Amino acid sequence: MSSDDIPETLPAAAAADPFRPEPATRDEAPQFVLPLVVRLEKTDPPARTDALRTAARAVLTMLSDQRSLGDGEWARAMRDWEDARIRKVVRRARGAEWRKACALPGITVTGERAEVRVFPPVPLDGWPKELAKLQVSGTELDDPEPPPVPDGTGPVLWLNPELDMSAGKTMAQAGHGAQLAWWELSDAERTAWREAGFPLSVGVPEAGRWRELTVSGLPVVRDAGFTEIAPGSCTVVADHPALRRRR
């Protein structure tokens, strides 16, 4: 599914941020990772697009949770994570493994059928044992039917049509895209999105449309290239109506 590599992201027009691929002082800080666990029962796996949407919404839910802000119980871990490279790793669980993961502090977000639990950031070498033993790879997800094409009226995470990424890696990239959009919104725009339940779509545009999106000024996710794809590959464009209006 996903890997323990370091997907790097680069918001459009950002001069300095924690996702830039070149060496920075952030590399000298202790490194943390945001764990996400997707529930994958053998007999009832979620559809791929449902899992991607749910992972992105899980990241947004963690970013906006009161426990992640101010003096909240997760705020210090969130600040430590954001002070270093922004890493996300998706693992899978079923049955008793899922129940043990759900007993740890975190937030479970549900989609149509997908369930993703997101946890406060942990040190790279300090995963809770219940999560450390979960598998990162080995299970793929498919869409039983072609997902509907986003109509563009709401937030959309556009995926690079020329890349072939595993389900878990794509879930992490979708989370990056959602986070970049969140960072660029105003407080009022964030509040409106949160109160609406973080609606968003995931789509794969035609190649020509993808090229237009990558130079449109919208946030673009770029991968570090440690696994699956070449360094610097654009993986996701985060398209939100509020950001569209600013272009």
Coordinates of N, CA, C and O in Angstrom, one line a residue, residues 10-191:
L10 N 5.1 20.6 -2.4 CA 5.5 21.9 -2.7 C 4.3 22.8 -3.0 O 3.8 22.7 -4.1
P11 N 3.8 23.6 -2.1 CA 2.7 24.4 -2.5 C 3.1 25.4 -3.5 O 4.2 26.0 -3.5
A12 N 2.2 25.7 -4.4 CA 2.4 26.7 -5.5 C 2.7 28.0 -4.9 O 2.1 28.5 -3.9
A13 N 3.7 28.7 -5.4 CA 4.1 30.1 -5.0 C 4.6 30.1 -3.6 O 4.7 31.2 -3.0
A14 N 5.0 29.0 -2.9 CA 5.5 29.0 -1.6 C 7.0 29.2 -1.6 O 7.7 28.4 -2.3
A15 N 7.5 30.1 -0.9 CA 9.0 30.3 -0.9 C 9.7 29.4 0.0 O 10.8 29.0 -0.2
A16 N 9.1 29.1 1.1 CA 9.7 28.2 2.1 C 8.6 27.4 2.9 O 7.7 28.1 3.4
D17 N 8.7 26.1 2.9 CA 7.7 25.4 3.7 C 8.3 24.0 4.0 O 9.3 23.6 3.5
P18 N 7.6 23.2 4.9 CA 8.2 22.0 5.4 C 8.2 20.8 4.3 O 8.6 19.7 4.7
F19 N 7.7 21.1 3.1 CA 7.6 20.0 2.1 C 8.7 20.2 1.1 O 8.8 19.3 0.2
R20 N 9.4 21.3 1.1 CA 10.4 21.5 0.0 C 11.5 20.4 0.0 O 12.0 20.0 1.1
P21 N 11.9 19.9 -1.2 CA 12.8 18.8 -1.2 C 14.2 19.1 -0.9 O 15.0 18.2 -0.6
E22 N 14.6 20.4 -1.1 CA 16.0 20.7 -0.9 C 16.4 20.6 0.6 O 15.5 20.8 1.5
P23 N 17.6 20.4 1.0 CA 18.0 20.4 2.4 C 17.6 21.7 3.1 O 17.7 22.8 2.6
A24 N 17.2 21.6 4.4 CA 16.7 22.7 5.1 C 17.0 22.4 6.6 O 17.3 21.3 7.0
T25 N 16.8 23.5 7.4 CA 17.0 23.3 8.8 C 16.0 22.3 9.4 O 16.2 21.7 10.4
R26 N 14.8 22.1 8.7 CA 13.8 21.2 9.2 C 14.4 19.8 9.2 O 13.9 18.9 9.9
D27 N 15.4 19.5 8.4 CA 16.0 18.2 8.3 C 16.7 17.9 9.6 O 17.0 16.7 10.0
E28 N 17.2 18.9 10.3 CA 17.9 18.8 11.5 C 17.0 18.6 12.7 O 17.5 18.1 13.8
A29 N 15.8 18.8 12.6 CA 14.8 18.7 13.7 C 14.5 17.2 13.8 O 14.5 16.4 12.9
P30 N 14.0 16.8 15.0 CA 13.5 15.4 15.2 C 12.4 15.1 14.2 O 11.5 16.0 14.0
Q31 N 12.4 14.0 13.6 CA 11.4 13.7 12.5 C 10.2 12.9 13.1 O 10.4 11.9 13.8
F32 N 9.0 13.3 12.7 CA 7.8 12.7 13.1 C 7.0 12.2 11.9 O 7.3 12.6 10.8
V33 N 6.0 11.4 12.1 CA 5.2 10.9 11.1 C 3.7 10.9 11.5 O 3.5 10.6 12.7
L34 N 2.8 11.2 10.6 CA 1.4 11.1 10.9 C 0.9 9.7 10.5 O 0.8 9.4 9.3
P35 N 0.5 8.8 11.4 CA 0.0 7.5 11.1 C -1.4 7.5 10.7 O -2.3 8.1 11.3
L36 N -1.7 6.8 9.6 CA -3.1 6.5 9.2 C -3.3 5.0 9.0 O -2.4 4.4 8.5
V37 N -4.4 4.5 9.5 CA -4.7 3.1 9.4 C -6.0 2.9 8.7 O -7.0 3.5 9.1
V38 N -6.0 2.2 7.6 CA -7.2 1.9 6.9 C -7.7 0.5 7.2 O -6.9 -0.4 7.3
R39 N -9.0 0.4 7.4 CA -9.6 -0.9 7.8 C -9.8 -1.7 6.5 O -10.6 -1.2 5.6
L40 N -9.2 -2.9 6.4 CA -9.3 -3.7 5.2 C -9.7 -5.1 5.6 O -8.8 -6.0 5.8
E41 N -11.0 -5.4 5.7 CA -11.4 -6.7 6.0 C -11.3 -7.6 4.7 O -11.6 -7.0 3.6
K42 N -11.0 -8.8 4.8 CA -10.8 -9.7 3.7 C -12.1 -9.7 2.8 O -12.0 -9.7 1.5
T43 N -13.2 -9.8 3.4 CA -14.4 -10.0 2.6 C -15.2 -8.7 2.2 O -16.1 -8.8 1.5
D44 N -14.7 -7.6 2.7 CA -15.5 -6.4 2.5 C -14.6 -5.1 2.4 O -14.7 -4.2 3.1
P45 N -13.6 -5.1 1.5 CA -12.7 -4.0 1.3 C -13.5 -2.8 0.8 O -14.4 -3.0 0.0
P46 N -13.0 -1.6 1.1 CA -13.7 -0.4 0.5 C -13.2 -0.2 -0.9 O -12.2 -0.7 -1.4
A47 N -14.0 0.6 -1.6 CA -13.5 1.0 -3.0 C -12.3 1.9 -2.9 O -12.2 2.7 -1.9
R48 N -11.5 1.9 -3.9 CA -10.3 2.7 -3.9 C -10.6 4.2 -3.7 O -10.0 4.9 -2.8
T49 N -11.5 4.8 -4.5 CA -11.7 6.2 -4.4 C -12.3 6.6 -3.1 O -12.0 7.7 -2.6
D50 N -13.2 5.8 -2.6 CA -13.8 6.0 -1.2 C -12.7 6.1 -0.2 O -12.7 6.9 0.7
A51 N -11.7 5.2 -0.3 CA -10.6 5.2 0.7 C -9.7 6.4 0.5 O -9.3 7.0 1.5
L52 N -9.5 6.9 -0.7 CA -8.7 8.1 -0.9 C -9.4 9.3 -0.3 O -8.8 10.1 0.4
R53 N -10.7 9.4 -0.6 CA -11.4 10.6 0.0 C -11.4 10.5 1.5 O -11.3 11.6 2.2
T54 N -11.6 9.3 2.0 CA -11.7 9.2 3.5 C -10.3 9.5 4.2 O -10.3 10.1 5.2
A55 N -9.2 9.1 3.5 CA -7.9 9.4 4.1 C -7.7 10.9 4.1 O -7.2 11.5 5.1
A56 N -8.1 11.6 3.0 CA -7.9 13.1 2.9 C -8.7 13.7 4.0 O -8.3 14.7 4.7
R57 N -10.0 13.3 4.2 CA -10.8 13.9 5.2 C -10.3 13.6 6.6 O -10.4 14.4 7.5
A58 N -9.6 12.4 6.8 CA -9.0 12.1 8.1 C -7.9 13.1 8.4 O -7.8 13.6 9.6
V59 N -7.1 13.4 7.5 CA -6.0 14.4 7.7 C -6.6 15.7 8.1 O -6.2 16.4 9.0
L60 N -7.6 16.2 7.3 CA -8.3 17.5 7.6 C -8.9 17.5 9.0 O -8.8 18.5 9.7
T61 N -9.5 16.4 9.4 CA -10.1 16.2 10.7 C -9.1 16.4 11.8 O -9.3 17.1 12.8
M62 N -7.9 15.7 11.6 CA -6.9 15.9 12.6 C -6.3 17.3 12.7 O -6.1 17.8 13.8
L63 N -6.1 17.9 11.5 CA -5.6 19.3 11.5 C -6.5 20.3 12.2 O -6.0 21.2 12.8
S64 N -7.8 20.0 12.1 CA -8.8 21.0 12.7 C -9.3 20.6 14.1 O -10.0 21.4 14.7
D65 N -9.0 19.5 14.6 CA -9.5 19.0 15.9 C -8.9 19.9 17.0 O -7.7 20.3 17.0
Q66 N -9.7 20.3 18.0 CA -9.3 21.2 19.0 C -8.1 20.6 19.8 O -7.3 21.3 20.4
R67 N -8.0 19.3 19.9 CA -6.9 18.7 20.6 C -5.6 18.9 19.9 O -4.5 18.7 20.5
S68 N -5.6 19.3 18.6 CA -4.4 19.5 17.8 C -4.0 21.0 17.8 O -3.0 21.4 17.3
L69 N -4.8 21.9 18.4 CA -4.6 23.3 18.4 C -4.3 23.9 19.7 O -4.7 23.3 20.8
G70 N -3.7 25.0 19.7 CA -3.4 25.8 21.0 C -2.8 24.9 22.0 O -1.6 24.4 21.9
D71 N -3.4 24.8 23.2 CA -2.9 24.0 24.3 C -3.5 22.6 24.3 O -3.5 21.9 25.4
G72 N -4.1 22.1 23.2 CA -4.7 20.8 23.2 C -3.7 19.7 23.4 O -2.5 19.9 23.3
E73 N -4.2 18.5 23.8 CA -3.3 17.4 24.2 C -2.4 16.9 23.1 O -1.4 16.3 23.3
W74 N -2.8 17.1 21.8 CA -2.0 16.7 20.7 C -1.3 17.8 20.0 O -0.5 17.6 19.1
A75 N -1.4 19.0 20.6 CA -0.9 20.2 19.9 C 0.7 20.2 19.8 O 1.3 20.5 18.8
R76 N 1.3 19.7 20.9 CA 2.8 19.7 20.9 C 3.3 18.7 19.8 O 4.2 19.0 19.1
A77 N 2.7 17.5 19.7 CA 3.1 16.6 18.7 C 2.8 17.1 17.3 O 3.6 16.9 16.4
M78 N 1.7 17.8 17.1 CA 1.4 18.4 15.8 C 2.5 19.5 15.5 O 3.0 19.5 14.3
R79 N 2.9 20.3 16.4 CA 3.9 21.3 16.2 C 5.2 20.7 15.8 O 5.9 21.1 14.9
D80 N 5.6 19.6 16.6 CA 6.9 18.9 16.3 C 6.9 18.3 14.9 O 7.9 18.4 14.2
W81 N 5.8 17.8 14.6 CA 5.6 17.2 13.2 C 5.8 18.3 12.1 O 6.5 18.1 11.2
E82 N 5.1 19.4 12.3 CA 5.1 20.4 11.3 C 6.4 21.2 11.3 O 6.7 21.8 10.3
D83 N 7.2 21.1 12.4 CA 8.5 21.8 12.4 C 9.5 21.0 11.6 O 10.6 21.5 11.2
A84 N 9.3 19.7 11.3 CA 10.2 18.9 10.5 C 9.5 18.6 9.2 O 8.7 19.4 8.7
R85 N 9.9 17.6 8.5 CA 9.3 17.2 7.3 C 7.9 16.6 7.5 O 7.7 15.9 8.5
I86 N 7.0 16.9 6.7 CA 5.6 16.5 6.9 C 5.5 15.1 6.2 O 5.4 14.9 5.0
R87 N 5.5 14.1 7.1 CA 5.4 12.7 6.6 C 4.1 12.0 7.0 O 3.6 12.3 8.1
K88 N 3.6 11.2 6.2 CA 2.4 10.4 6.5 C 2.7 9.0 6.0 O 3.3 8.8 4.9
V89 N 2.2 8.0 6.8 CA 2.3 6.6 6.4 C 1.0 5.9 6.6 O 0.4 6.1 7.7
V90 N 0.6 5.2 5.6 CA -0.7 4.5 5.7 C -0.4 3.0 5.9 O 0.3 2.4 5.1
R91 N -1.1 2.4 6.9 CA -1.0 1.0 7.2 C -2.4 0.4 7.1 O -3.4 1.1 7.2
R92 N -2.5 -0.9 7.1 CA -3.7 -1.6 7.0 C -4.0 -2.5 8.2 O -3.0 -3.0 8.8
A93 N -5.2 -2.7 8.5 CA -5.6 -3.5 9.7 C -6.9 -4.2 9.4 O -7.8 -3.6 8.7
R94 N -7.1 -5.3 10.1 CA -8.4 -6.0 10.0 C -8.7 -6.7 11.3 O -7.7 -7.0 12.1
G95 N -9.9 -7.0 11.6 CA -10.2 -7.8 12.8 C -9.7 -7.3 14.1 O -9.9 -6.1 14.4
A96 N -9.0 -8.1 14.8 CA -8.4 -7.8 16.1 C -7.4 -6.6 16.0 O -7.3 -5.8 16.9
E97 N -6.7 -6.6 14.9 CA -5.7 -5.5 14.7 C -6.4 -4.2 14.6 O -5.9 -3.2 15.2
W98 N -7.5 -4.1 13.9 CA -8.2 -2.9 13.8 C -8.8 -2.5 15.2 O -8.7 -1.3 15.5
R99 N -9.3 -3.4 15.9 CA -9.9 -3.1 17.2 C -8.8 -2.6 18.2 O -9.0 -1.6 19.0
K100 N -7.6 -3.1 18.1 CA -6.5 -2.7 18.9 C -6.1 -1.3 18.5 O -5.7 -0.4 19.4
A101 N -6.0 -1.0 17.2 CA -5.7 0.3 16.7 C -6.7 1.4 17.2 O -6.3 2.5 17.6
C102 N -8.0 1.0 17.2 CA -9.0 1.9 17.6 C -9.0 2.2 19.1 O -9.6 3.2 19.6
A103 N -8.3 1.4 19.9 CA -8.2 1.6 21.3 C -7.2 2.7 21.6 O -7.1 3.2 22.8
L104 N -6.3 3.0 20.6 CA -5.3 4.1 20.8 C -5.9 5.4 20.6 O -6.9 5.6 19.8
P105 N -5.4 6.5 21.2 CA -5.9 7.9 20.9 C -5.8 8.2 19.5 O -4.8 8.0 18.8
G106 N -6.9 8.6 18.9 CA -7.0 9.0 17.5 C -8.4 9.3 17.1 O -9.3 9.4 17.9
I107 N -8.6 9.4 15.8 CA -9.9 9.8 15.3 C -10.2 8.8 14.1 O -9.4 8.7 13.2
T108 N -11.4 8.2 14.1 CA -11.8 7.4 13.0 C -12.8 8.2 12.1 O -13.7 8.8 12.6
V109 N -12.5 8.2 10.8 CA -13.3 8.9 9.9 C -13.9 7.9 8.9 O -13.1 7.0 8.4
T110 N -15.1 8.0 8.6 CA -15.8 7.0 7.8 C -16.2 7.7 6.5 O -16.6 8.8 6.4
G111 N -16.2 6.9 5.4 CA -16.7 7.3 4.1 C -17.9 6.6 3.8 O -18.7 6.2 4.6
E112 N -18.1 6.3 2.5 CA -19.3 5.5 2.1 C -19.2 4.1 2.7 O -20.2 3.6 3.3
R113 N -18.0 3.5 2.6 CA -17.8 2.2 3.3 C -16.4 2.2 3.9 O -16.1 1.3 4.8
A114 N -15.5 3.1 3.5 CA -14.2 3.1 4.0 C -14.1 3.6 5.5 O -14.9 4.4 5.9
E115 N -13.2 3.1 6.2 CA -12.9 3.6 7.6 C -11.4 3.8 7.7 O -10.6 2.9 7.4
V116 N -11.0 5.0 8.1 CA -9.6 5.4 8.3 C -9.4 6.0 9.6 O -10.2 6.9 10.0
R117 N -8.5 5.5 10.4 CA -8.2 6.1 11.7 C -6.9 6.8 11.6 O -5.9 6.3 11.2
V118 N -6.9 8.1 12.0 CA -5.7 8.9 12.0 C -5.3 9.1 13.5 O -6.1 9.3 14.4
F119 N -4.0 9.2 13.7 CA -3.4 9.3 15.0 C -2.5 10.5 15.1 O -2.0 11.0 14.1
P120 N -2.3 11.0 16.4 CA -1.4 12.1 16.5 C 0.0 11.7 16.0 O 0.4 10.5 16.1
P121 N 0.8 12.6 15.6 CA 2.2 12.3 15.1 C 3.0 11.6 16.1 O 2.9 11.8 17.3
V122 N 3.8 10.6 15.6 CA 4.8 9.9 16.5 C 6.2 10.0 15.9 O 6.3 10.2 14.7
P123 N 7.2 9.8 16.8 CA 8.6 9.8 16.2 C 8.8 8.7 15.2 O 8.1 7.7 15.3
L124 N 9.6 8.9 14.2 CA 9.9 7.9 13.2 C 10.2 6.5 13.8 O 9.8 5.5 13.3
D125 N 10.9 6.5 14.9 CA 11.3 5.3 15.5 C 10.5 5.0 16.8 O 11.0 4.2 17.7
G126 N 9.4 5.7 17.0 CA 8.6 5.5 18.2 C 7.2 5.2 18.0 O 6.3 5.6 18.8
W127 N 6.9 4.3 17.0 CA 5.5 3.9 16.7 C 5.0 3.1 17.9 O 5.7 2.2 18.4
P128 N 3.7 3.2 18.3 CA 3.1 2.3 19.3 C 3.2 0.9 18.7 O 3.0 0.7 17.5
K129 N 3.4 -0.1 19.6 CA 3.6 -1.5 19.1 C 2.3 -1.9 18.3 O 2.5 -2.8 17.4
E130 N 1.2 -1.5 18.7 CA -0.1 -1.9 18.0 C -0.1 -1.4 16.6 O -0.7 -2.1 15.7
L131 N 0.6 -0.3 16.3 CA 0.6 0.2 14.9 C 1.9 -0.3 14.2 O 1.9 -0.5 12.9
A132 N 3.0 -0.4 14.9 CA 4.3 -0.8 14.2 C 4.2 -2.1 13.5 O 4.9 -2.3 12.5
K133 N 3.4 -3.0 14.1 CA 3.4 -4.4 13.5 C 2.4 -4.5 12.3 O 2.3 -5.5 11.6
L134 N 1.6 -3.4 12.0 CA 0.7 -3.5 10.9 C 1.4 -3.4 9.6 O 2.5 -2.7 9.5
Q135 N 0.9 -4.0 8.6 CA 1.5 -4.1 7.3 C 1.3 -2.8 6.5 O 0.3 -2.1 6.6
V136 N 2.4 -2.4 5.8 CA 2.3 -1.2 4.9 C 1.9 -1.6 3.5 O 1.3 -0.9 2.8
S137 N 2.3 -2.8 3.1 CA 2.1 -3.2 1.7 C 1.3 -4.5 1.6 O 1.1 -5.2 2.7
G138 N 0.9 -4.9 0.4 CA 0.3 -6.3 0.3 C -1.1 -6.3 -0.1 O -1.6 -7.4 -0.5
T139 N -1.8 -5.2 -0.1 CA -3.2 -5.2 -0.4 C -3.5 -4.0 -1.4 O -3.2 -2.9 -1.1
E140 N -4.2 -4.3 -2.4 CA -4.6 -3.3 -3.4 C -6.1 -3.1 -3.3 O -6.8 -3.9 -2.9
L141 N -6.5 -1.9 -3.7 CA -7.9 -1.5 -3.7 C -8.3 -1.2 -5.2 O -7.5 -0.6 -5.9
D142 N -9.6 -1.5 -5.5 CA -10.1 -1.2 -6.8 C -11.4 -0.5 -6.7 O -12.1 -0.6 -5.6
D143 N -11.8 0.2 -7.7 CA -13.2 0.7 -7.8 C -14.0 -0.3 -8.6 O -13.7 -0.5 -9.8
P144 N -15.1 -0.8 -8.0 CA -15.9 -1.8 -8.7 C -16.5 -1.2 -10.0 O -16.7 -1.9 -11.0
E145 N -16.8 0.1 -9.9 CA -17.4 0.8 -11.1 C -16.6 2.1 -11.2 O -16.1 2.6 -10.2
P146 N -16.5 2.6 -12.4 CA -15.7 3.9 -12.6 C -16.4 5.0 -11.7 O -17.6 5.2 -11.8
P147 N -15.6 5.7 -10.9 CA -16.1 6.7 -10.1 C -16.6 7.9 -10.9 O -16.1 8.1 -12.0
P148 N -17.6 8.6 -10.4 CA -18.1 9.8 -11.2 C -17.0 10.9 -11.4 O -16.2 11.0 -10.5
V149 N -17.1 11.5 -12.5 CA -16.1 12.6 -12.7 C -16.5 13.8 -11.9 O -17.7 14.2 -11.9
P150 N -15.6 14.4 -11.1 CA -16.0 15.6 -10.3 C -16.5 16.7 -11.1 O -16.0 17.0 -12.2
D151 N -17.6 17.4 -10.6 CA -18.2 18.4 -11.4 C -17.5 19.8 -11.2 O -17.8 20.7 -11.9
G152 N -16.5 19.8 -10.3 CA -15.7 21.0 -10.1 C -16.4 22.1 -9.3 O -15.8 23.2 -9.1
T153 N -17.6 21.8 -8.8 CA -18.2 22.9 -7.9 C -17.7 22.9 -6.5 O -17.9 23.8 -5.8
G154 N -17.1 21.8 -6.1 CA -16.6 21.7 -4.7 C -15.1 21.3 -4.8 O -14.5 21.3 -5.8
P155 N -14.5 21.1 -3.6 CA -13.1 20.8 -3.5 C -12.8 19.4 -4.3 O -13.5 18.5 -4.1
V156 N -11.7 19.4 -5.0 CA -11.3 18.2 -5.8 C -9.8 18.0 -5.6 O -9.0 19.0 -5.7
L157 N -9.4 16.8 -5.4 CA -8.0 16.4 -5.4 C -7.8 15.7 -6.7 O -8.3 14.5 -6.9
W158 N -7.1 16.3 -7.6 CA -6.8 15.8 -8.9 C -5.5 14.9 -8.9 O -4.5 15.4 -8.5
L159 N -5.6 13.7 -9.4 CA -4.5 12.8 -9.4 C -3.8 12.8 -10.8 O -4.5 12.8 -11.8
N160 N -2.5 12.6 -10.7 CA -1.7 12.6 -12.0 C -2.1 11.3 -12.8 O -2.0 10.2 -12.3
P161 N -2.6 11.5 -14.0 CA -3.1 10.4 -14.8 C -2.0 9.5 -15.3 O -2.2 8.4 -15.8
E162 N -0.7 10.0 -15.2 CA 0.4 9.3 -15.8 C 1.1 8.4 -14.8 O 2.1 7.8 -15.2
L163 N 0.7 8.5 -13.5 CA 1.4 7.7 -12.5 C 0.6 6.5 -12.1 O -0.6 6.5 -12.0
D164 N 1.3 5.5 -11.7 CA 0.7 4.2 -11.2 C 1.2 4.0 -9.8 O 2.3 3.5 -9.5
M165 N 0.4 4.4 -8.8 CA 0.8 4.4 -7.4 C -0.1 3.4 -6.7 O -1.3 3.2 -7.0
S166 N 0.4 2.7 -5.7 CA -0.3 1.8 -4.8 C -1.4 2.6 -4.1 O -1.4 3.8 -4.0
A167 N -2.4 1.9 -3.6 CA -3.5 2.5 -2.9 C -3.1 3.3 -1.7 O -3.5 4.4 -1.5
G168 N -2.2 2.7 -0.9 CA -1.7 3.4 0.3 C -0.9 4.6 0.0 O -1.1 5.6 0.7
K169 N 0.0 4.5 -1.0 CA 0.8 5.7 -1.3 C -0.1 6.8 -1.8 O 0.0 8.0 -1.5
T170 N -1.1 6.4 -2.6 CA -2.1 7.4 -3.1 C -2.9 8.1 -2.0 O -3.2 9.3 -2.0
M171 N -3.2 7.3 -1.0 CA -4.0 7.8 0.1 C -3.1 8.9 0.9 O -3.6 9.9 1.3
A172 N -1.8 8.6 1.0 CA -0.9 9.5 1.7 C -0.8 10.8 0.8 O -0.8 11.9 1.4
Q173 N -0.7 10.6 -0.5 CA -0.6 11.8 -1.4 C -1.9 12.6 -1.3 O -1.8 13.9 -1.3
A174 N -3.0 12.0 -1.3 CA -4.3 12.7 -1.2 C -4.3 13.5 0.1 O -4.8 14.6 0.2
G175 N -3.8 12.9 1.2 CA -3.7 13.6 2.5 C -2.9 14.8 2.4 O -3.2 15.9 3.0
H176 N -1.7 14.7 1.7 CA -0.9 15.9 1.5 C -1.6 17.0 0.7 O -1.5 18.2 1.1
G177 N -2.3 16.6 -0.3 CA -3.0 17.6 -1.1 C -4.1 18.3 -0.3 O -4.2 19.6 -0.3
A178 N -4.8 17.6 0.5 CA -5.8 18.2 1.4 C -5.2 19.1 2.4 O -5.7 20.2 2.7
Q179 N -4.0 18.8 2.9 CA -3.3 19.6 3.9 C -2.8 20.9 3.2 O -2.9 22.0 3.8
L180 N -2.4 20.8 2.0 CA -1.9 22.0 1.3 C -3.1 23.0 1.1 O -2.9 24.2 1.3
A181 N -4.2 22.5 0.7 CA -5.4 23.3 0.5 C -5.8 24.0 1.9 O -6.1 25.2 1.9
W182 N -5.8 23.2 2.9 CA -6.1 23.7 4.3 C -5.2 24.8 4.7 O -5.7 25.9 5.2
W183 N -3.9 24.7 4.4 CA -3.0 25.7 4.8 C -3.2 27.1 4.1 O -3.0 28.1 4.6
E184 N -3.7 27.0 2.8 CA -3.9 28.2 2.1 C -5.3 28.9 2.2 O -5.5 30.0 1.7
L185 N -6.2 28.2 3.0 CA -7.5 28.8 3.2 C -7.5 29.8 4.4 O -6.6 29.7 5.3
S186 N -8.4 30.7 4.3 CA -8.5 31.7 5.5 C -9.2 30.9 6.6 O -9.8 29.8 6.4
D187 N -9.2 31.5 7.8 CA -9.9 30.9 8.9 C -11.4 30.7 8.6 O -12.0 29.7 9.0
A188 N -12.0 31.7 8.0 CA -13.5 31.6 7.7 C -13.7 30.5 6.7 O -14.7 29.7 6.8
E189 N -12.8 30.3 5.7 CA -13.0 29.3 4.7 C -12.7 27.9 5.3 O -13.4 26.9 5.0
R190 N -11.8 27.8 6.2 CA -11.6 26.5 7.0 C -12.8 26.2 7.8 O -13.2 25.0 7.8
T191 N -13.3 27.1 8.5 CA -14.5 26.9 9.3 C -15.7 26.4 8.5 O -16.4 25.4 8.8

